[in-house]
């Protein structure tokens, strides 16, 4: 039997309410992760050598970086994508990068209005 494990897989760090209630996985995907996730994680980390052709195919898909048609690899790659770093979408960007000089004109080190912006200057 492929991906045998006595322990059910749970990732309470990323899914505090459980895999099923996260809303990220279908019921079938959550079942697959709970049943086989412990072995998948061990193979992924290199702590467990593949024991049969299904696990060997899974390990090869991991090395290739693409799930292909392997259903176990598809679920695992989806899991990795969900727990991975989130992409940040910004509403505006500065083309070519912002320099310190450009940032200074918006209240940084430059004084605008003849010294009215500083807090350390005496008003005498």
mmCIF file with all atom_site columns, C-alpha atoms in Angstrom:
data_model
loop_
_atom_site.group_PDB
_atom_site.id
_atom_site.type_symbol
_atom_site.label_atom_id
_atom_site.label_alt_id
_atom_site.label_comp_id
_atom_site.label_asym_id
_atom_site.label_entity_id
_atom_site.label_seq_id
_atom_site.pdbx_PDB_ins_code
_atom_site.Cartn_x
_atom_site.Cartn_y
_atom_site.Cartn_z
_atom_site.occupancy
_atom_site.B_iso_or_equiv
_atom_site.pdbx_formal_charge
_atom_site.auth_seq_id
_atom_site.auth_comp_id
_atom_site.auth_asym_id
_atom_site.auth_atom_id
_atom_site.pdbx_PDB_model_num
ATOM 1   C CA . UNK A 1 1   ? 0.000   0.000  0.000   1.00 0.00 ? 1   UNK A CA 1
ATOM 2   C CA . UNK A 1 2   ? 1.409   3.393  -1.019  1.00 0.00 ? 2   UNK A CA 1
ATOM 3   C CA . UNK A 1 3   ? 1.961   6.206  1.453   1.00 0.00 ? 3   UNK A CA 1
ATOM 4   C CA . UNK A 1 4   ? 1.132   4.069  4.502   1.00 0.00 ? 4   UNK A CA 1
ATOM 5   C CA . UNK A 1 5   ? 1.219   5.884  7.809   1.00 0.00 ? 5   UNK A CA 1
ATOM 6   C CA . UNK A 1 6   ? -0.314  5.315  11.232  1.00 0.00 ? 6   UNK A CA 1
ATOM 7   C CA . UNK A 1 7   ? -0.503  9.037  11.878  1.00 0.00 ? 7   UNK A CA 1
ATOM 8   C CA . UNK A 1 8   ? -2.985  11.428 10.233  1.00 0.00 ? 8   UNK A CA 1
ATOM 9   C CA . UNK A 1 9   ? -1.498  14.573 8.728   1.00 0.00 ? 9   UNK A CA 1
ATOM 10  C CA . UNK A 1 10  ? -2.485  17.922 10.231  1.00 0.00 ? 10  UNK A CA 1
ATOM 11  C CA . UNK A 1 11  ? -0.867  21.318 9.834   1.00 0.00 ? 11  UNK A CA 1
ATOM 12  C CA . UNK A 1 12  ? -2.313  23.399 12.641  1.00 0.00 ? 12  UNK A CA 1
ATOM 13  C CA . UNK A 1 13  ? 0.302   26.106 12.086  1.00 0.00 ? 13  UNK A CA 1
ATOM 14  C CA . UNK A 1 14  ? -1.133  27.010 8.676   1.00 0.00 ? 14  UNK A CA 1
ATOM 15  C CA . UNK A 1 15  ? -4.635  25.606 9.164   1.00 0.00 ? 15  UNK A CA 1
ATOM 16  C CA . UNK A 1 16  ? -5.650  26.089 12.817  1.00 0.00 ? 16  UNK A CA 1
ATOM 17  C CA . UNK A 1 17  ? -9.183  24.787 12.177  1.00 0.00 ? 17  UNK A CA 1
ATOM 18  C CA . UNK A 1 18  ? -7.944  21.830 10.115  1.00 0.00 ? 18  UNK A CA 1
ATOM 19  C CA . UNK A 1 19  ? -7.473  21.093 6.442   1.00 0.00 ? 19  UNK A CA 1
ATOM 20  C CA . UNK A 1 20  ? -11.160 20.393 5.798   1.00 0.00 ? 20  UNK A CA 1
ATOM 21  C CA . UNK A 1 21  ? -12.370 23.691 7.219   1.00 0.00 ? 21  UNK A CA 1
ATOM 22  C CA . UNK A 1 22  ? -9.696  25.844 5.595   1.00 0.00 ? 22  UNK A CA 1
ATOM 23  C CA . UNK A 1 23  ? -11.675 26.341 2.392   1.00 0.00 ? 23  UNK A CA 1
ATOM 24  C CA . UNK A 1 24  ? -8.531  25.789 0.340   1.00 0.00 ? 24  UNK A CA 1
ATOM 25  C CA . UNK A 1 25  ? -9.047  22.103 -0.493  1.00 0.00 ? 25  UNK A CA 1
ATOM 26  C CA . UNK A 1 26  ? -11.889 19.988 -1.786  1.00 0.00 ? 26  UNK A CA 1
ATOM 27  C CA . UNK A 1 27  ? -13.163 17.173 0.426   1.00 0.00 ? 27  UNK A CA 1
ATOM 28  C CA . UNK A 1 28  ? -11.239 14.614 -1.646  1.00 0.00 ? 28  UNK A CA 1
ATOM 29  C CA . UNK A 1 29  ? -8.019  16.666 -1.465  1.00 0.00 ? 29  UNK A CA 1
ATOM 30  C CA . UNK A 1 30  ? -8.354  17.111 2.300   1.00 0.00 ? 30  UNK A CA 1
ATOM 31  C CA . UNK A 1 31  ? -8.968  13.347 2.694   1.00 0.00 ? 31  UNK A CA 1
ATOM 32  C CA . UNK A 1 32  ? -5.887  12.584 0.612   1.00 0.00 ? 32  UNK A CA 1
ATOM 33  C CA . UNK A 1 33  ? -3.713  14.975 2.607   1.00 0.00 ? 33  UNK A CA 1
ATOM 34  C CA . UNK A 1 34  ? -4.975  13.656 5.942   1.00 0.00 ? 34  UNK A CA 1
ATOM 35  C CA . UNK A 1 35  ? -4.429  10.006 4.965   1.00 0.00 ? 35  UNK A CA 1
ATOM 36  C CA . UNK A 1 36  ? -1.172  10.291 3.029   1.00 0.00 ? 36  UNK A CA 1
ATOM 37  C CA . UNK A 1 37  ? 0.294   13.661 4.030   1.00 0.00 ? 37  UNK A CA 1
ATOM 38  C CA . UNK A 1 38  ? 2.621   12.324 6.720   1.00 0.00 ? 38  UNK A CA 1
ATOM 39  C CA . UNK A 1 39  ? 4.340   10.030 4.214   1.00 0.00 ? 39  UNK A CA 1
ATOM 40  C CA . UNK A 1 40  ? 4.279   12.700 1.502   1.00 0.00 ? 40  UNK A CA 1
ATOM 41  C CA . UNK A 1 41  ? 5.996   15.140 3.858   1.00 0.00 ? 41  UNK A CA 1
ATOM 42  C CA . UNK A 1 42  ? 8.642   12.558 4.818   1.00 0.00 ? 42  UNK A CA 1
ATOM 43  C CA . UNK A 1 43  ? 9.384   11.830 1.137   1.00 0.00 ? 43  UNK A CA 1
ATOM 44  C CA . UNK A 1 44  ? 9.409   15.549 0.347   1.00 0.00 ? 44  UNK A CA 1
ATOM 45  C CA . UNK A 1 45  ? 11.898  16.242 3.153   1.00 0.00 ? 45  UNK A CA 1
ATOM 46  C CA . UNK A 1 46  ? 14.036  13.228 2.225   1.00 0.00 ? 46  UNK A CA 1
ATOM 47  C CA . UNK A 1 47  ? 13.410  11.435 5.527   1.00 0.00 ? 47  UNK A CA 1
ATOM 48  C CA . UNK A 1 48  ? 11.693  8.482  3.836   1.00 0.00 ? 48  UNK A CA 1
ATOM 49  C CA . UNK A 1 49  ? 12.771  6.630  0.716   1.00 0.00 ? 49  UNK A CA 1
ATOM 50  C CA . UNK A 1 50  ? 10.040  5.702  -1.785  1.00 0.00 ? 50  UNK A CA 1
ATOM 51  C CA . UNK A 1 51  ? 8.863   2.118  -1.131  1.00 0.00 ? 51  UNK A CA 1
ATOM 52  C CA . UNK A 1 52  ? 6.951   1.338  -4.329  1.00 0.00 ? 52  UNK A CA 1
ATOM 53  C CA . UNK A 1 53  ? 6.390   2.620  -7.862  1.00 0.00 ? 53  UNK A CA 1
ATOM 54  C CA . UNK A 1 54  ? 3.645   5.086  -6.812  1.00 0.00 ? 54  UNK A CA 1
ATOM 55  C CA . UNK A 1 55  ? 5.884   6.714  -4.227  1.00 0.00 ? 55  UNK A CA 1
ATOM 56  C CA . UNK A 1 56  ? 8.796   6.677  -6.691  1.00 0.00 ? 56  UNK A CA 1
ATOM 57  C CA . UNK A 1 57  ? 6.647   8.476  -9.272  1.00 0.00 ? 57  UNK A CA 1
ATOM 58  C CA . UNK A 1 58  ? 5.657   11.004 -6.586  1.00 0.00 ? 58  UNK A CA 1
ATOM 59  C CA . UNK A 1 59  ? 9.330   11.642 -5.703  1.00 0.00 ? 59  UNK A CA 1
ATOM 60  C CA . UNK A 1 60  ? 10.220  12.071 -9.387  1.00 0.00 ? 60  UNK A CA 1
ATOM 61  C CA . UNK A 1 61  ? 7.411   14.594 -9.824  1.00 0.00 ? 61  UNK A CA 1
ATOM 62  C CA . UNK A 1 62  ? 8.714   16.524 -6.815  1.00 0.00 ? 62  UNK A CA 1
ATOM 63  C CA . UNK A 1 63  ? 12.199  16.639 -8.338  1.00 0.00 ? 63  UNK A CA 1
ATOM 64  C CA . UNK A 1 64  ? 10.782  17.759 -11.686 1.00 0.00 ? 64  UNK A CA 1
ATOM 65  C CA . UNK A 1 65  ? 8.806   20.533 -9.993  1.00 0.00 ? 65  UNK A CA 1
ATOM 66  C CA . UNK A 1 66  ? 5.602   19.720 -11.875 1.00 0.00 ? 66  UNK A CA 1
ATOM 67  C CA . UNK A 1 67  ? 2.767   17.451 -10.723 1.00 0.00 ? 67  UNK A CA 1
ATOM 68  C CA . UNK A 1 68  ? 2.020   15.953 -14.136 1.00 0.00 ? 68  UNK A CA 1
ATOM 69  C CA . UNK A 1 69  ? -0.822  13.435 -13.968 1.00 0.00 ? 69  UNK A CA 1
ATOM 70  C CA . UNK A 1 70  ? 0.069   12.058 -10.527 1.00 0.00 ? 70  UNK A CA 1
ATOM 71  C CA . UNK A 1 71  ? -2.912  12.821 -8.219  1.00 0.00 ? 71  UNK A CA 1
ATOM 72  C CA . UNK A 1 72  ? -0.759  12.639 -5.072  1.00 0.00 ? 72  UNK A CA 1
ATOM 73  C CA . UNK A 1 73  ? 1.715   15.139 -6.526  1.00 0.00 ? 73  UNK A CA 1
ATOM 74  C CA . UNK A 1 74  ? -1.129  17.452 -7.598  1.00 0.00 ? 74  UNK A CA 1
ATOM 75  C CA . UNK A 1 75  ? -2.503  17.574 -4.059  1.00 0.00 ? 75  UNK A CA 1
ATOM 76  C CA . UNK A 1 76  ? 0.958   18.041 -2.549  1.00 0.00 ? 76  UNK A CA 1
ATOM 77  C CA . UNK A 1 77  ? 1.866   20.871 -4.931  1.00 0.00 ? 77  UNK A CA 1
ATOM 78  C CA . UNK A 1 78  ? -1.454  22.566 -4.142  1.00 0.00 ? 78  UNK A CA 1
ATOM 79  C CA . UNK A 1 79  ? -0.687  22.228 -0.424  1.00 0.00 ? 79  UNK A CA 1
ATOM 80  C CA . UNK A 1 80  ? 2.772   23.763 -0.929  1.00 0.00 ? 80  UNK A CA 1
ATOM 81  C CA . UNK A 1 81  ? 1.282   26.604 -2.951  1.00 0.00 ? 81  UNK A CA 1
ATOM 82  C CA . UNK A 1 82  ? -1.311  27.359 -0.260  1.00 0.00 ? 82  UNK A CA 1
ATOM 83  C CA . UNK A 1 83  ? 1.224   27.433 2.590   1.00 0.00 ? 83  UNK A CA 1
ATOM 84  C CA . UNK A 1 84  ? 3.843   29.294 0.550   1.00 0.00 ? 84  UNK A CA 1
ATOM 85  C CA . UNK A 1 85  ? 4.515   33.014 0.684   1.00 0.00 ? 85  UNK A CA 1
ATOM 86  C CA . UNK A 1 86  ? 1.611   35.161 -0.380  1.00 0.00 ? 86  UNK A CA 1
ATOM 87  C CA . UNK A 1 87  ? 1.971   37.491 -3.346  1.00 0.00 ? 87  UNK A CA 1
ATOM 88  C CA . UNK A 1 88  ? 1.424   41.143 -2.573  1.00 0.00 ? 88  UNK A CA 1
ATOM 89  C CA . UNK A 1 89  ? -0.432  43.201 -5.139  1.00 0.00 ? 89  UNK A CA 1
ATOM 90  C CA . UNK A 1 90  ? 0.347   46.875 -4.867  1.00 0.00 ? 90  UNK A CA 1
ATOM 91  C CA . UNK A 1 91  ? -1.850  49.612 -6.212  1.00 0.00 ? 91  UNK A CA 1
ATOM 92  C CA . UNK A 1 92  ? 1.033   51.747 -7.447  1.00 0.00 ? 92  UNK A CA 1
ATOM 93  C CA . UNK A 1 93  ? 4.718   51.270 -8.096  1.00 0.00 ? 93  UNK A CA 1
ATOM 94  C CA . UNK A 1 94  ? 7.610   53.537 -8.952  1.00 0.00 ? 94  UNK A CA 1
ATOM 95  C CA . UNK A 1 95  ? 9.196   52.667 -12.287 1.00 0.00 ? 95  UNK A CA 1
ATOM 96  C CA . UNK A 1 96  ? 12.931  52.130 -11.967 1.00 0.00 ? 96  UNK A CA 1
ATOM 97  C CA . UNK A 1 97  ? 12.876  52.118 -8.169  1.00 0.00 ? 97  UNK A CA 1
ATOM 98  C CA . UNK A 1 98  ? 12.689  55.018 -5.750  1.00 0.00 ? 98  UNK A CA 1
ATOM 99  C CA . UNK A 1 99  ? 15.879  56.813 -4.776  1.00 0.00 ? 99  UNK A CA 1
ATOM 100 C CA . UNK A 1 100 ? 16.586  58.494 -1.447  1.00 0.00 ? 100 UNK A CA 1
ATOM 101 C CA . UNK A 1 101 ? 16.667  61.932 -3.106  1.00 0.00 ? 101 UNK A CA 1
ATOM 102 C CA . UNK A 1 102 ? 13.152  61.516 -4.506  1.00 0.00 ? 102 UNK A CA 1
ATOM 103 C CA . UNK A 1 103 ? 11.849  60.275 -1.173  1.00 0.00 ? 103 UNK A CA 1
ATOM 104 C CA . UNK A 1 104 ? 13.422  63.257 0.615   1.00 0.00 ? 104 UNK A CA 1
ATOM 105 C CA . UNK A 1 105 ? 11.270  65.742 -1.293  1.00 0.00 ? 105 UNK A CA 1
ATOM 106 C CA . UNK A 1 106 ? 8.154   64.297 0.337   1.00 0.00 ? 106 UNK A CA 1
ATOM 107 C CA . UNK A 1 107 ? 8.962   65.330 3.904   1.00 0.00 ? 107 UNK A CA 1
ATOM 108 C CA . UNK A 1 108 ? 12.184  63.389 4.392   1.00 0.00 ? 108 UNK A CA 1
ATOM 109 C CA . UNK A 1 109 ? 15.345  65.401 5.109   1.00 0.00 ? 109 UNK A CA 1
ATOM 110 C CA . UNK A 1 110 ? 14.562  68.474 2.999   1.00 0.00 ? 110 UNK A CA 1
ATOM 111 C CA . UNK A 1 111 ? 12.856  71.461 4.562   1.00 0.00 ? 111 UNK A CA 1
ATOM 112 C CA . UNK A 1 112 ? 9.963   73.011 2.720   1.00 0.00 ? 112 UNK A CA 1
ATOM 113 C CA . UNK A 1 113 ? 8.534   76.444 3.421   1.00 0.00 ? 113 UNK A CA 1
ATOM 114 C CA . UNK A 1 114 ? 11.665  78.059 4.928   1.00 0.00 ? 114 UNK A CA 1
ATOM 115 C CA . UNK A 1 115 ? 12.135  75.906 8.024   1.00 0.00 ? 115 UNK A CA 1
ATOM 116 C CA . UNK A 1 116 ? 8.517   75.467 8.974   1.00 0.00 ? 116 UNK A CA 1
ATOM 117 C CA . UNK A 1 117 ? 8.647   71.659 8.962   1.00 0.00 ? 117 UNK A CA 1
ATOM 118 C CA . UNK A 1 118 ? 11.473  71.035 11.473  1.00 0.00 ? 118 UNK A CA 1
ATOM 119 C CA . UNK A 1 119 ? 10.790  70.194 15.096  1.00 0.00 ? 119 UNK A CA 1
ATOM 120 C CA . UNK A 1 120 ? 14.262  70.904 16.568  1.00 0.00 ? 120 UNK A CA 1
ATOM 121 C CA . UNK A 1 121 ? 14.549  74.540 15.475  1.00 0.00 ? 121 UNK A CA 1
ATOM 122 C CA . UNK A 1 122 ? 13.904  77.423 17.825  1.00 0.00 ? 122 UNK A CA 1
ATOM 123 C CA . UNK A 1 123 ? 10.960  79.666 16.942  1.00 0.00 ? 123 UNK A CA 1
ATOM 124 C CA . UNK A 1 124 ? 12.504  82.849 18.495  1.00 0.00 ? 124 UNK A CA 1
#
